[in-house]
Amino acid sequence: MTAEPRYIHHVNFPTTDPDRTAAWYTKVFGMKRIMPKSNTRVVLMTRGNFDLHFTPVEEMERMAPYHFAVEVDDWDDFLAHLKELGIRHTRPIERPENQSKFCYIHDPDHTMIELVYHSRRPN
């Protein structure tokens, strides 16, 4: 047994439209909506290796500069995927010190998401 945490299980964000949010995260990140067995209103989304939860709210407060980051396996393919979906992103920036790239997108409630790619990321 260890006293150190293993990993982050999930993070929870507000949403003004649970069904729209579930549909967006499904088409953008391939996440699956899990229907809870309890009467909770929280939207539970999973990719298997990470989960996101969304709590319905009446009004959204702007989240910036807070964000979360998602590592992608293929930078060019993922940006092409976003283009097909009509999702705009910020100008990609490259970090030569570690051969990484990043840019930002926003979900329908304007939650900021950083997309990250490391060409030499160890497994």
mmCIF file with all atom_site columns, C-alpha atoms in Angstrom, residues 7-80:
data_model
loop_
_atom_site.group_PDB
_atom_site.id
_atom_site.type_symbol
_atom_site.label_atom_id
_atom_site.label_alt_id
_atom_site.label_comp_id
_atom_site.label_asym_id
_atom_site.label_entity_id
_atom_site.label_seq_id
_atom_site.pdbx_PDB_ins_code
_atom_site.Cartn_x
_atom_site.Cartn_y
_atom_site.Cartn_z
_atom_site.occupancy
_atom_site.B_iso_or_equiv
_atom_site.pdbx_formal_charge
_atom_site.auth_seq_id
_atom_site.auth_comp_id
_atom_site.auth_asym_id
_atom_site.auth_atom_id
_atom_site.pdbx_PDB_model_num
ATOM 1  C CA . TYR A 1 7  ? -3.991  9.167  -10.935 1.00 0.00 ? 7  TYR A CA 1
ATOM 2  C CA . ILE A 1 8  ? -6.769  11.699 -11.371 1.00 0.00 ? 8  ILE A CA 1
ATOM 3  C CA . HIS A 1 9  ? -10.009 9.760  -11.781 1.00 0.00 ? 9  HIS A CA 1
ATOM 4  C CA . HIS A 1 10 ? -12.132 12.604 -13.169 1.00 0.00 ? 10 HIS A CA 1
ATOM 5  C CA . VAL A 1 11 ? -12.767 16.316 -13.100 1.00 0.00 ? 11 VAL A CA 1
ATOM 6  C CA . ASN A 1 12 ? -16.176 17.974 -12.979 1.00 0.00 ? 12 ASN A CA 1
ATOM 7  C CA . PHE A 1 13 ? -17.266 21.032 -14.947 1.00 0.00 ? 13 PHE A CA 1
ATOM 8  C CA . PRO A 1 14 ? -20.538 22.933 -15.181 1.00 0.00 ? 14 PRO A CA 1
ATOM 9  C CA . THR A 1 15 ? -22.791 22.629 -18.228 1.00 0.00 ? 15 THR A CA 1
ATOM 10 C CA . THR A 1 16 ? -25.868 24.590 -19.280 1.00 0.00 ? 16 THR A CA 1
ATOM 11 C CA . ASP A 1 17 ? -27.078 21.815 -21.611 1.00 0.00 ? 17 ASP A CA 1
ATOM 12 C CA . PRO A 1 18 ? -26.227 18.234 -20.530 1.00 0.00 ? 18 PRO A CA 1
ATOM 13 C CA . ASP A 1 19 ? -27.309 16.543 -23.771 1.00 0.00 ? 19 ASP A CA 1
ATOM 14 C CA . ARG A 1 20 ? -25.430 19.033 -25.978 1.00 0.00 ? 20 ARG A CA 1
ATOM 15 C CA . THR A 1 21 ? -22.326 18.585 -23.822 1.00 0.00 ? 21 THR A CA 1
ATOM 16 C CA . ALA A 1 22 ? -22.534 14.768 -23.990 1.00 0.00 ? 22 ALA A CA 1
ATOM 17 C CA . ALA A 1 23 ? -22.948 14.870 -27.774 1.00 0.00 ? 23 ALA A CA 1
ATOM 18 C CA . TRP A 1 24 ? -20.010 17.276 -28.203 1.00 0.00 ? 24 TRP A CA 1
ATOM 19 C CA . TYR A 1 25 ? -17.562 15.245 -26.079 1.00 0.00 ? 25 TYR A CA 1
ATOM 20 C CA . THR A 1 26 ? -18.690 12.076 -27.869 1.00 0.00 ? 26 THR A CA 1
ATOM 21 C CA . LYS A 1 27 ? -17.988 13.457 -31.345 1.00 0.00 ? 27 LYS A CA 1
ATOM 22 C CA . VAL A 1 28 ? -14.792 15.355 -30.465 1.00 0.00 ? 28 VAL A CA 1
ATOM 23 C CA . PHE A 1 29 ? -13.053 12.917 -28.102 1.00 0.00 ? 29 PHE A CA 1
ATOM 24 C CA . GLY A 1 30 ? -14.923 9.654  -28.704 1.00 0.00 ? 30 GLY A CA 1
ATOM 25 C CA . MET A 1 31 ? -16.206 9.610  -25.135 1.00 0.00 ? 31 MET A CA 1
ATOM 26 C CA . LYS A 1 32 ? -19.149 7.481  -24.044 1.00 0.00 ? 32 LYS A CA 1
ATOM 27 C CA . ARG A 1 33 ? -21.955 8.683  -21.791 1.00 0.00 ? 33 ARG A CA 1
ATOM 28 C CA . ILE A 1 34 ? -22.549 6.481  -18.770 1.00 0.00 ? 34 ILE A CA 1
ATOM 29 C CA . MET A 1 35 ? -26.085 6.571  -17.410 1.00 0.00 ? 35 MET A CA 1
ATOM 30 C CA . PRO A 1 36 ? -25.878 6.538  -13.589 1.00 0.00 ? 36 PRO A CA 1
ATOM 31 C CA . LYS A 1 37 ? -28.009 4.079  -11.663 1.00 0.00 ? 37 LYS A CA 1
ATOM 32 C CA . SER A 1 38 ? -28.842 6.769  -9.095  1.00 0.00 ? 38 SER A CA 1
ATOM 33 C CA . ASN A 1 39 ? -31.031 9.799  -9.687  1.00 0.00 ? 39 ASN A CA 1
ATOM 34 C CA . THR A 1 40 ? -28.040 12.141 -10.032 1.00 0.00 ? 40 THR A CA 1
ATOM 35 C CA . ARG A 1 41 ? -28.224 14.879 -12.659 1.00 0.00 ? 41 ARG A CA 1
ATOM 36 C CA . VAL A 1 42 ? -24.476 14.723 -13.288 1.00 0.00 ? 42 VAL A CA 1
ATOM 37 C CA . VAL A 1 43 ? -23.427 13.781 -16.827 1.00 0.00 ? 43 VAL A CA 1
ATOM 38 C CA . LEU A 1 44 ? -20.803 11.029 -16.642 1.00 0.00 ? 44 LEU A CA 1
ATOM 39 C CA . MET A 1 45 ? -18.505 10.677 -19.673 1.00 0.00 ? 45 MET A CA 1
ATOM 40 C CA . THR A 1 46 ? -15.652 8.191  -20.118 1.00 0.00 ? 46 THR A CA 1
ATOM 41 C CA . ARG A 1 47 ? -12.923 7.263  -22.587 1.00 0.00 ? 47 ARG A CA 1
ATOM 42 C CA . GLY A 1 48 ? -11.900 4.292  -20.487 1.00 0.00 ? 48 GLY A CA 1
ATOM 43 C CA . ASN A 1 49 ? -8.574  5.886  -19.576 1.00 0.00 ? 49 ASN A CA 1
ATOM 44 C CA . PHE A 1 50 ? -10.083 9.146  -18.270 1.00 0.00 ? 50 PHE A CA 1
ATOM 45 C CA . ASP A 1 51 ? -13.481 10.424 -17.181 1.00 0.00 ? 51 ASP A CA 1
ATOM 46 C CA . LEU A 1 52 ? -15.158 13.818 -17.235 1.00 0.00 ? 52 LEU A CA 1
ATOM 47 C CA . HIS A 1 53 ? -18.246 14.767 -15.238 1.00 0.00 ? 53 HIS A CA 1
ATOM 48 C CA . PHE A 1 54 ? -20.552 17.705 -15.918 1.00 0.00 ? 54 PHE A CA 1
ATOM 49 C CA . THR A 1 55 ? -22.984 19.211 -13.434 1.00 0.00 ? 55 THR A CA 1
ATOM 50 C CA . PRO A 1 56 ? -25.998 21.014 -14.907 1.00 0.00 ? 56 PRO A CA 1
ATOM 51 C CA . VAL A 1 57 ? -26.253 24.704 -14.006 1.00 0.00 ? 57 VAL A CA 1
ATOM 52 C CA . GLU A 1 58 ? -28.713 27.400 -15.011 1.00 0.00 ? 58 GLU A CA 1
ATOM 53 C CA . GLU A 1 59 ? -26.044 29.984 -15.854 1.00 0.00 ? 59 GLU A CA 1
ATOM 54 C CA . MET A 1 60 ? -22.432 29.512 -16.825 1.00 0.00 ? 60 MET A CA 1
ATOM 55 C CA . GLU A 1 61 ? -19.674 31.543 -15.248 1.00 0.00 ? 61 GLU A CA 1
ATOM 56 C CA . ARG A 1 62 ? -16.685 32.019 -17.534 1.00 0.00 ? 62 ARG A CA 1
ATOM 57 C CA . MET A 1 63 ? -13.997 29.437 -16.783 1.00 0.00 ? 63 MET A CA 1
ATOM 58 C CA . ALA A 1 64 ? -10.951 31.164 -18.360 1.00 0.00 ? 64 ALA A CA 1
ATOM 59 C CA . PRO A 1 65 ? -8.059  30.951 -17.688 1.00 0.00 ? 65 PRO A CA 1
ATOM 60 C CA . TYR A 1 66 ? -8.834  27.587 -16.094 1.00 0.00 ? 66 TYR A CA 1
ATOM 61 C CA . HIS A 1 67 ? -8.602  24.622 -18.425 1.00 0.00 ? 67 HIS A CA 1
ATOM 62 C CA . PHE A 1 68 ? -7.722  20.975 -18.733 1.00 0.00 ? 68 PHE A CA 1
ATOM 63 C CA . ALA A 1 69 ? -5.394  19.370 -21.268 1.00 0.00 ? 69 ALA A CA 1
ATOM 64 C CA . VAL A 1 70 ? -5.838  16.290 -23.439 1.00 0.00 ? 70 VAL A CA 1
ATOM 65 C CA . GLU A 1 71 ? -2.862  14.531 -25.014 1.00 0.00 ? 71 GLU A CA 1
ATOM 66 C CA . VAL A 1 72 ? -3.496  13.406 -28.602 1.00 0.00 ? 72 VAL A CA 1
ATOM 67 C CA . ASP A 1 73 ? -1.659  10.582 -30.392 1.00 0.00 ? 73 ASP A CA 1
ATOM 68 C CA . ASP A 1 74 ? -1.576  12.119 -33.873 1.00 0.00 ? 74 ASP A CA 1
ATOM 69 C CA . TRP A 1 75 ? -1.458  15.917 -34.095 1.00 0.00 ? 75 TRP A CA 1
ATOM 70 C CA . ASP A 1 76 ? -2.269  16.302 -37.774 1.00 0.00 ? 76 ASP A CA 1
ATOM 71 C CA . ASP A 1 77 ? -5.093  13.748 -37.723 1.00 0.00 ? 77 ASP A CA 1
ATOM 72 C CA . PHE A 1 78 ? -6.690  15.349 -34.684 1.00 0.00 ? 78 PHE A CA 1
ATOM 73 C CA . LEU A 1 79 ? -6.549  18.849 -36.171 1.00 0.00 ? 79 LEU A CA 1
ATOM 74 C CA . ALA A 1 80 ? -8.079  17.443 -39.386 1.00 0.00 ? 80 ALA A CA 1
#
